[in-house]
Amino acid sequence: MSFAASVLTLYPEMFPGALGLSLAGRALEAGTWSLEAIQIRDFATDRHRTVDDTPAGGGAGMVMRADVLSRAIDHASPPGDPRPRLLMSPRGKPLTQARVRELAAGPGAVILCGRFEGIDQRVIDARGLEEVSVGDFILSGGEPAALVLLDAVVRLLPGVMGNAVSGEEESFENGLLEHPHYTRPQEFEGRPIPDVLISGNHKKIAVWRRAEAEKLTKERRPDLSAAAQPLVK
Ligand code: SAH
């Protein structure tokens, strides 16, 4: 069973975009996942195919209409669709590797991309949308956020990454940032590769990498869970 993504957007041409290349692109071609980009405007009913209107209560910008969006959502995700319905939103829960793993283990996702000031609150409530943020900054639309989320999910689908082990050792998978990497040449501008890494002693290398990961995490991201625990001796 492959992962089925349906993206609701005013800019379907942005998809698959970067996800049509490299690992994700090959997996898309192989049918490991599927992507349907749905034009929200097709669900407008007036002559001008209006999708937005001025905010109730006044203020700057425009708001996407609940009636148009709900029709688009109901088309993409009829009742009984087991896929979670996500709304890309800076007000959402920040996306984590743990949530990415959950999504990758599921049947797919229906992803709504906002534009303008955002979308009418009533469609969020009425369709049970889960708001997901990709960080504490404002994008001009939900499309790049949806591409980020899908990239993170697709690389975890079975068979997408050549070497499955490398996924498990990545930053965040164990509550730690990853240790630094080195490769040839042996010396670069007077900087050698740390001795331990060319010692051939795999036990020592593992201990060194773990210590480096813990040090880095403590310095940069003391909020990550494993960093809050005492160093393993
Ligand atoms: N007025 C809103 C921002 C609207 S930005 C506010 O202040 O909260 C327009 C659209 O871009 C949003 O509806 C959302 O879909 C998307 N977007 C912007 N920043 C985002 C982020 N950090 N994460 C996920 N989606 C984001």
Coordinates of C-alpha atoms and ligand atoms in Angstrom, one line a residue:
M1 CA 0.0 0.0 0.0
S2 CA 1.5 3.3 -1.0
F3 CA 1.4 6.7 0.7
A4 CA -1.3 8.9 -0.9
A5 CA -0.9 12.7 -0.7
S6 CA -3.6 15.0 -1.8
V7 CA -2.6 18.7 -1.7
L8 CA -5.2 21.5 -1.9
T9 CA -3.7 24.6 -3.3
L10 CA -4.2 27.7 -5.5
Y11 CA -0.9 26.8 -7.2
P12 CA -1.0 23.1 -8.2
E13 CA 1.9 23.9 -10.6
M14 CA 4.1 24.0 -7.6
F15 CA 3.8 20.2 -7.2
P16 CA 5.6 17.9 -7.3
G17 CA 8.2 20.6 -7.8
A18 CA 11.4 19.6 -6.0
L19 CA 9.7 16.3 -5.0
G20 CA 9.8 15.3 -8.7
L21 CA 13.6 14.9 -8.5
S22 CA 16.1 12.7 -6.7
L23 CA 14.9 10.1 -4.1
A24 CA 11.4 11.5 -3.8
G25 CA 11.0 11.8 -7.6
R26 CA 12.2 8.2 -8.2
A27 CA 9.8 6.9 -5.5
L28 CA 7.0 8.9 -7.1
E29 CA 7.7 7.3 -10.4
A30 CA 8.0 3.8 -8.8
G31 CA 4.5 4.3 -7.1
T32 CA 5.9 4.2 -3.6
W33 CA 3.8 7.3 -3.0
S34 CA 1.3 9.3 -5.1
L35 CA 0.6 13.0 -5.3
E36 CA -2.6 14.7 -6.4
A37 CA -2.6 18.5 -6.5
I38 CA -6.1 19.9 -6.4
Q39 CA -7.0 23.4 -7.5
I40 CA -9.0 25.0 -4.8
R41 CA -10.4 27.5 -7.3
D42 CA -12.3 24.7 -9.1
F43 CA -14.6 24.7 -6.1
A44 CA -15.6 28.3 -6.3
T45 CA -19.1 28.8 -7.7
D46 CA -19.4 32.4 -8.8
R47 CA -18.5 33.8 -12.2
H48 CA -15.2 35.2 -11.0
R49 CA -14.3 31.9 -9.2
T50 CA -13.6 33.8 -6.0
V51 CA -11.8 31.9 -3.2
D52 CA -11.3 34.8 -0.7
D53 CA -13.0 37.7 0.8
T54 CA -12.3 40.6 3.3
P55 CA -11.9 39.7 7.0
A56 CA -15.0 39.9 9.2
G57 CA -14.3 42.7 11.7
G58 CA -12.0 44.6 9.3
G59 CA -8.3 44.7 8.9
A60 CA -5.7 44.1 6.2
G61 CA -5.6 41.3 3.7
M62 CA -8.0 38.6 2.6
V63 CA -9.3 35.4 4.1
M64 CA -10.0 32.1 2.3
R65 CA -13.7 31.3 2.3
A66 CA -15.0 28.3 4.4
D67 CA -17.6 27.3 1.8
V68 CA -15.2 27.0 -1.1
L69 CA -12.5 25.2 1.0
S70 CA -15.0 22.8 2.6
R71 CA -16.1 21.7 -0.9
A72 CA -12.5 21.2 -2.0
I73 CA -11.8 19.2 1.2
D74 CA -14.9 17.0 0.8
H75 CA -13.9 16.3 -2.7
A76 CA -10.3 15.3 -1.8
S77 CA -11.3 13.6 1.4
P78 CA -14.8 12.2 1.6
P79 CA -16.2 10.9 5.0
G80 CA -14.4 7.7 5.9
D81 CA -11.1 8.7 4.3
P82 CA -8.6 7.4 6.9
R83 CA -6.0 10.0 6.0
P84 CA -5.3 12.9 8.5
R85 CA -6.3 16.3 7.2
L86 CA -3.5 18.8 7.7
L87 CA -3.5 22.5 7.4
M88 CA -0.1 24.1 7.0
S89 CA -0.2 27.0 9.4
P90 CA 2.3 29.1 11.5
R91 CA -0.1 28.7 14.4
G92 CA 0.1 24.9 14.2
K93 CA 2.1 22.4 16.3
P94 CA 5.7 22.6 15.1
L95 CA 6.5 19.5 12.9
T96 CA 8.7 17.0 14.6
Q97 CA 10.5 13.9 13.3
A98 CA 8.2 11.8 15.6
R99 CA 5.1 13.2 13.8
V100 CA 6.8 12.7 10.4
R101 CA 7.4 9.0 11.3
E102 CA 3.7 8.6 12.3
L103 CA 2.6 10.1 9.0
A104 CA 5.0 7.9 7.0
A105 CA 3.5 4.8 8.8
G106 CA 0.0 5.8 7.8
P107 CA -2.1 5.7 4.6
G108 CA -1.2 9.3 3.4
A109 CA -2.3 12.9 4.1
V110 CA -4.7 15.5 2.9
I111 CA -2.8 18.8 3.0
L112 CA -4.4 22.2 2.7
C113 CA -2.2 25.1 1.8
G114 CA -3.3 28.5 3.0
R115 CA -2.7 31.8 1.2
F116 CA -3.4 35.5 2.0
E117 CA -4.0 36.1 5.8
G118 CA -5.1 32.5 6.2
I119 CA -8.4 30.6 6.2
D120 CA -11.8 31.0 7.9
Q121 CA -11.7 29.4 11.3
R122 CA -15.0 27.6 10.8
V123 CA -13.6 25.2 8.2
I124 CA -10.7 24.3 10.5
D125 CA -13.3 23.4 13.2
A126 CA -15.9 21.8 11.0
R127 CA -13.4 19.5 9.1
G128 CA -11.2 18.8 12.1
L129 CA -8.0 20.1 10.4
E130 CA -4.7 19.5 12.3
E131 CA -2.6 22.7 12.0
V132 CA 1.0 22.0 11.3
S133 CA 3.8 24.5 11.4
V134 CA 7.3 24.2 9.8
G135 CA 8.8 26.8 12.0
D136 CA 8.5 30.2 13.7
F137 CA 8.5 32.3 10.6
I138 CA 5.9 33.4 8.0
L139 CA 5.8 32.0 4.5
S140 CA 3.8 33.6 1.8
G141 CA 1.8 30.4 1.4
G142 CA 1.4 26.8 2.6
E143 CA 2.9 25.2 -0.5
P144 CA 6.6 25.3 0.5
A145 CA 5.6 24.1 3.9
A146 CA 3.7 21.2 2.3
L147 CA 6.8 20.3 0.2
V148 CA 8.9 20.3 3.4
L149 CA 6.5 18.0 5.2
L150 CA 6.2 15.6 2.2
D151 CA 9.9 15.5 1.7
A152 CA 10.5 14.5 5.3
V153 CA 7.8 11.8 5.1
V154 CA 8.7 10.3 1.7
R155 CA 12.3 9.7 2.5
L156 CA 11.1 7.4 5.4
L157 CA 8.8 5.2 3.1
P158 CA 10.0 1.7 2.7
G159 CA 12.6 1.4 -0.1
V160 CA 13.1 5.1 -0.6
M161 CA 16.4 5.5 1.2
G162 CA 19.1 3.2 0.0
N163 CA 20.6 2.6 3.4
A164 CA 17.9 2.4 6.0
V165 CA 20.3 2.5 8.9
S166 CA 21.4 6.1 8.0
G167 CA 17.8 7.2 8.7
E168 CA 17.9 5.9 12.3
E169 CA 21.2 7.6 13.2
E170 CA 20.0 11.0 12.0
S171 CA 19.5 14.1 14.1
F172 CA 16.3 14.0 16.2
E173 CA 15.8 10.3 15.9
N174 CA 17.3 9.6 19.3
G175 CA 16.7 13.1 20.9
L176 CA 20.2 14.1 19.8
L177 CA 21.7 16.2 17.1
E178 CA 24.1 14.2 14.9
H179 CA 27.8 14.0 15.4
P180 CA 30.1 15.9 12.8
H181 CA 31.1 14.1 9.6
Y182 CA 34.4 14.0 7.8
T183 CA 35.6 12.5 4.6
R184 CA 38.7 12.6 2.3
P185 CA 41.1 14.4 2.0
Q186 CA 42.8 13.3 5.1
E187 CA 44.0 16.9 5.6
F188 CA 42.1 20.1 4.5
E189 CA 43.8 23.5 4.8
G190 CA 45.9 22.2 7.7
R191 CA 42.9 20.6 9.5
P192 CA 43.2 16.8 9.9
I193 CA 40.4 14.3 10.3
P194 CA 40.2 13.5 14.1
D195 CA 42.5 10.5 14.8
V196 CA 39.9 8.3 16.4
L197 CA 38.0 8.2 13.1
I198 CA 40.9 6.7 11.2
S199 CA 41.8 4.4 14.1
G200 CA 39.7 1.5 12.8
N201 CA 38.5 0.9 16.3
H202 CA 34.7 0.8 15.9
K203 CA 33.9 0.7 19.6
K204 CA 36.0 3.9 20.2
I205 CA 34.5 5.6 17.2
A206 CA 30.9 4.9 18.4
V207 CA 31.8 6.3 21.9
W208 CA 33.4 9.4 20.3
R209 CA 30.4 10.0 18.0
R210 CA 27.9 9.7 20.9
A211 CA 30.0 12.1 23.1
E212 CA 30.2 14.6 20.2
A213 CA 26.4 14.3 19.6
E214 CA 25.7 14.9 23.3
K215 CA 28.0 17.9 23.5
L216 CA 26.5 19.5 20.4
T217 CA 23.0 18.9 21.5
K218 CA 23.7 20.4 25.0
E219 CA 25.3 23.5 23.4
R220 CA 22.8 24.1 20.6
R221 CA 19.5 22.5 21.6
P222 CA 19.2 21.9 25.4
D223 CA 15.5 21.6 24.8
L224 CA 15.8 18.2 23.1
S225 CA 14.9 15.4 25.5
A226 CA 18.0 13.3 25.5
A227 CA 20.2 16.3 26.1
A228 CA 18.4 17.0 29.3
Q229 CA 19.6 13.6 30.6
P230 CA 23.0 13.1 32.1
L231 CA 25.8 12.0 29.8
V232 CA 26.1 8.2 29.4
K233 CA 29.5 7.3 30.8
Ligands
SAH1 N1 -1.7 35.8 8.9 C1 -1.1 34.5 9.2 C2 0.0 34.1 8.3 C3 -0.5 33.8 6.9 S1 0.7 33.3 5.8 C4 -0.6 34.5 10.7 O1 -0.1 35.6 11.1 O2 -0.6 33.5 11.4 C5 -0.2 32.5 4.5 C6 -0.2 31.0 4.6 O3 1.1 30.5 4.5 C7 -0.8 30.4 5.8 O4 -2.2 30.3 5.8 C8 -0.1 29.0 5.9 O5 -0.8 28.1 5.1 C9 1.2 29.3 5.2 N2 2.3 29.4 6.2 C10 3.0 30.5 6.5 N3 3.9 30.3 7.4 C11 3.9 29.0 7.7 C12 4.6 28.2 8.6 N4 5.6 28.6 9.4 N5 4.3 26.8 8.7 C13 3.3 26.3 7.9 N6 2.6 27.1 7.0 C14 2.8 28.4 6.9

